[in-house]
Amino acid sequence: ETGVTQTPRHLVMGMTNKKSLKCEQHLGHNAMYWYKQSAKKPLELMFVYSLEERVENNSVPSRFSPECPNSSHLFLHLHTLQPEDSALYLCASSQKVAGLAGTYNEQFFGPGTRLTVL
Amino acid sequence: KQEVTQIPAALSVPEGENLVLNCSFTDSAIYNLQWFRQDPGKGLTSLLLIQSSQREQTSGRLNASLDKSSGRSTLYIAASQPGDSATYLCAVKSGATNKLIFGTGTLLAVQP
């Protein structure tokens, strides 16, 4: 495997289900991101993890719960979602530049998980 | 608050044409600007990254320019091909943050 991989690629779930999205990066990066892409809207940043510590959370509802157990893996745990949460969820990774606080190189994206909430 | 706009929202051209996609941003204090390509239902592929100190970047038939003072970037595609059909997104990174602010994209269709 190379680059950034995501599983599953497609997911259909009911509003009462609990599921998890998985992302793995094989680039040796130290920062990982979750984005949401809804129809006709710009990509929205949801969470950022740097060195396995959450450094940004853009007021995402608590029904989305991220987890970053190590620098290569990122999860998004889902529970009691709403139909408006149906979207393409994209994972990305990048490398934080040593010595420059808050500075990161370009982000590389995975193929995404197409989520449908019924 | 940084806002990124892409015009046009959709573009259809015959094969072989040269074309320009536009991206504008409201806050000129950016760290870099990145152009991506997204195929239907797929993730993003990074095309070009321009640092704030640079004026342009080139990769094959693609050329991206950056004018920070006017808050604009253009992506020039030479000799377009049907395989170039996709949505093109631009995103800016402001200052020292790691947040990318995306535009809504331009959907390009190159007709054979």
Coordinates of C-alpha atoms in Angstrom, one line a residue:
Chain A
E1 CA 0.0 0.0 0.0
T2 CA 1.2 3.5 -0.8
G3 CA 0.0 7.0 0.0
V4 CA -3.2 7.4 2.1
T5 CA -5.7 4.6 2.2
Q6 CA -9.3 4.7 3.6
T7 CA -11.7 1.9 4.5
P8 CA -14.5 1.3 3.9
R9 CA -14.9 3.1 0.6
H10 CA -18.7 3.0 0.9
L11 CA -20.8 2.8 4.0
V12 CA -24.6 2.9 4.5
M13 CA -25.8 3.1 8.1
G14 CA -29.0 3.8 10.0
M15 CA -29.3 6.7 12.4
T16 CA -29.0 4.3 15.4
N17 CA -25.9 2.5 14.2
K18 CA -22.3 2.8 15.4
K19 CA -19.6 2.5 12.8
S20 CA -16.0 3.6 12.3
L21 CA -14.0 5.0 9.4
K22 CA -10.4 4.1 9.1
C23 CA -7.5 6.0 7.5
E24 CA -3.9 4.8 7.2
Q25 CA -1.0 6.8 5.8
H26 CA 2.2 5.2 4.4
L27 CA 4.1 8.4 3.9
G28 CA 5.9 8.8 7.2
H29 CA 3.9 12.0 8.0
N30 CA 3.2 13.3 11.5
A31 CA -0.1 15.1 11.0
M32 CA -3.5 13.7 9.9
Y33 CA -6.8 15.3 9.0
W34 CA -10.5 14.5 8.6
Y35 CA -12.5 16.5 6.1
K36 CA -16.2 16.4 5.1
Q37 CA -17.3 17.1 1.6
S38 CA -21.0 17.6 1.1
A39 CA -22.6 18.3 -2.3
K40 CA -22.2 21.9 -3.5
K41 CA -20.2 22.9 -0.5
P42 CA -16.4 23.4 0.0
L43 CA -14.5 20.8 1.8
E44 CA -14.8 21.4 5.5
L45 CA -12.0 20.6 7.9
M46 CA -13.2 18.6 10.9
F47 CA -10.2 17.5 12.9
V48 CA -6.4 17.8 12.9
Y49 CA -4.0 15.5 14.7
S50 CA -0.4 16.4 15.0
L51 CA 2.0 13.9 16.6
E52 CA -1.1 12.0 17.7
E53 CA -2.5 15.0 19.6
R54 CA -5.7 16.7 18.5
V55 CA -4.7 20.3 17.6
E56 CA -7.9 21.4 15.9
N57 CA -11.6 20.7 16.2
N58 CA -13.8 22.9 14.1
S59 CA -16.9 22.7 16.2
V60 CA -17.9 19.3 15.0
P61 CA -20.9 17.6 16.7
S62 CA -20.1 15.1 19.3
R63 CA -21.6 12.3 17.3
F64 CA -18.3 12.3 15.4
S65 CA -15.5 11.1 17.6
P66 CA -11.9 11.0 16.2
E67 CA -9.1 8.7 17.4
C68 CA -5.4 8.8 16.5
P69 CA -3.6 5.8 18.1
N70 CA -0.3 6.5 16.3
S71 CA 1.0 8.7 13.6
S72 CA 0.0 6.3 10.8
H73 CA -3.6 5.6 11.7
L74 CA -6.7 7.8 12.2
F75 CA -10.2 6.7 13.0
L76 CA -13.5 8.5 12.9
H77 CA -16.1 6.9 15.1
L78 CA -19.7 7.5 14.2
H79 CA -22.9 7.2 16.3
T80 CA -26.5 8.4 16.1
L81 CA -25.8 10.2 12.9
Q82 CA -28.3 12.3 11.0
P83 CA -29.2 12.1 7.3
E84 CA -27.5 15.5 6.7
D85 CA -24.2 13.8 7.7
S86 CA -24.3 11.9 4.5
A87 CA -21.2 13.0 2.6
L88 CA -17.8 12.0 1.3
Y89 CA -15.3 11.9 4.3
L90 CA -11.7 12.4 3.3
C91 CA -8.6 11.8 5.2
A92 CA -5.3 13.6 4.6
S93 CA -1.8 13.6 6.0
S94 CA 1.1 16.0 5.9
Q95 CA 4.5 16.6 7.5
K96 CA 4.9 19.3 10.2
V97 CA 8.0 21.3 9.5
A98 CA 10.5 21.0 12.3
G99 CA 11.4 24.3 13.9
L100 CA 8.5 26.3 12.5
A101 CA 5.6 26.3 14.9
G102 CA 2.3 25.4 13.2
T103 CA 3.8 25.0 9.7
Y104 CA 3.0 22.0 7.6
N105 CA 3.8 20.9 4.1
E106 CA 1.3 20.0 1.5
Q107 CA -1.5 17.6 2.3
F108 CA -2.0 14.3 0.6
F109 CA -5.5 12.9 0.5
G110 CA -7.0 9.4 0.6
P111 CA -9.8 8.3 -1.8
G112 CA -12.5 9.0 0.8
T113 CA -15.4 7.1 2.3
R114 CA -18.8 7.7 0.8
L115 CA -21.2 7.7 3.8
T116 CA -25.0 7.5 3.5
V117 CA -27.1 7.8 6.6
L118 CA -30.7 6.5 6.2
Chain B
K1 CA -12.2 35.3 7.7
Q2 CA -10.5 33.8 4.6
E3 CA -12.9 32.9 1.7
V4 CA -11.9 31.2 -1.5
T5 CA -13.9 31.6 -4.7
Q6 CA -13.5 29.7 -8.0
I7 CA -14.9 30.9 -11.3
P8 CA -16.4 29.5 -13.4
A9 CA -18.3 26.7 -11.5
A10 CA -18.3 24.6 -14.6
L11 CA -16.5 24.7 -18.0
S12 CA -16.8 22.7 -21.1
V13 CA -14.2 22.9 -23.9
P14 CA -13.3 20.9 -27.0
E15 CA -10.2 18.8 -26.9
G16 CA -7.0 20.6 -27.7
E17 CA -8.0 23.9 -26.3
N18 CA -5.9 25.9 -23.8
L19 CA -7.9 27.0 -20.8
V20 CA -7.6 28.9 -17.6
L21 CA -9.3 28.3 -14.2
N22 CA -9.5 31.1 -11.7
C23 CA -9.2 31.2 -7.9
S24 CA -9.5 34.2 -5.7
F25 CA -9.1 34.6 -2.0
T26 CA -10.0 37.5 0.3
D27 CA -7.0 37.6 2.7
S28 CA -3.7 38.0 1.0
A29 CA -1.7 36.8 4.0
I30 CA -1.4 33.3 2.9
Y31 CA 1.4 30.7 3.5
N32 CA 0.8 28.8 0.3
L33 CA -1.8 27.9 -2.3
Q34 CA -2.5 24.4 -3.6
W35 CA -4.4 23.2 -6.7
F36 CA -6.0 19.8 -6.6
R37 CA -7.9 17.5 -9.0
Q38 CA -10.8 15.4 -7.9
D39 CA -12.4 12.7 -10.1
P40 CA -16.1 11.8 -9.4
G41 CA -16.5 10.1 -6.1
K42 CA -12.8 10.0 -5.5
G43 CA -10.2 11.7 -3.2
L44 CA -8.1 14.7 -4.1
T45 CA -4.8 14.5 -6.1
S46 CA -2.4 17.4 -5.5
L47 CA -1.4 19.0 -8.7
L48 CA 0.7 22.1 -7.8
L49 CA 1.8 23.8 -4.6
I50 CA 2.8 27.5 -4.8
Q51 CA 4.6 29.0 -1.8
S52 CA 3.7 32.6 -0.9
S53 CA 7.1 33.7 -2.1
Q54 CA 6.7 32.2 -5.5
R55 CA 4.9 33.6 -8.6
E56 CA 4.3 30.3 -10.5
Q57 CA 4.8 26.6 -10.6
T58 CA 4.7 24.3 -13.6
S59 CA 4.2 20.6 -14.0
G60 CA 3.8 19.2 -17.5
R61 CA 0.9 20.8 -19.3
L62 CA -0.1 22.6 -16.1
N63 CA 1.0 26.1 -15.0
A64 CA -0.2 27.8 -11.8
S65 CA 0.4 31.4 -11.0
L66 CA 0.0 33.4 -7.8
D67 CA -0.6 37.1 -7.3
K68 CA -0.9 37.5 -3.6
S69 CA -1.5 41.3 -3.6
S70 CA -4.6 40.9 -5.7
G71 CA -5.7 37.7 -4.1
R72 CA -5.7 35.6 -7.2
S73 CA -4.3 32.4 -8.7
T74 CA -4.9 30.8 -12.1
L75 CA -4.4 27.3 -13.3
Y76 CA -3.5 27.1 -17.0
I77 CA -4.0 23.8 -18.8
A78 CA -2.4 23.6 -22.2
A79 CA -3.7 21.3 -25.0
S80 CA -6.6 19.9 -22.9
Q81 CA -7.4 16.2 -23.2
P82 CA -10.6 14.3 -22.3
G83 CA -8.6 12.7 -19.4
D84 CA -8.3 16.2 -17.9
S85 CA -12.1 16.1 -17.2
A86 CA -12.5 16.4 -13.4
T87 CA -13.2 19.0 -10.7
Y88 CA -10.4 21.3 -9.9
L89 CA -10.1 22.7 -6.4
C90 CA -7.9 25.4 -5.1
A91 CA -7.1 25.8 -1.4
V92 CA -5.1 28.3 0.6
K93 CA -3.2 27.9 3.8
S94 CA -3.2 31.1 5.8
G95 CA -0.2 32.1 7.9
A96 CA 1.2 29.5 10.2
T97 CA -1.9 27.5 10.6
N98 CA -2.3 24.0 9.2
K99 CA -5.9 24.7 8.0
L100 CA -6.6 24.6 4.3
I101 CA -9.5 26.7 3.1
F102 CA -11.0 25.3 -0.1
G103 CA -13.0 26.8 -2.9
T104 CA -16.1 25.0 -4.3
G105 CA -14.2 23.9 -7.4
T106 CA -14.5 24.2 -11.2
L107 CA -16.0 21.2 -12.9
L108 CA -14.2 20.8 -16.2
A109 CA -15.4 18.7 -19.1
V110 CA -13.1 18.2 -22.1
Q111 CA -15.1 17.0 -25.1
P112 CA -13.4 14.6 -27.5

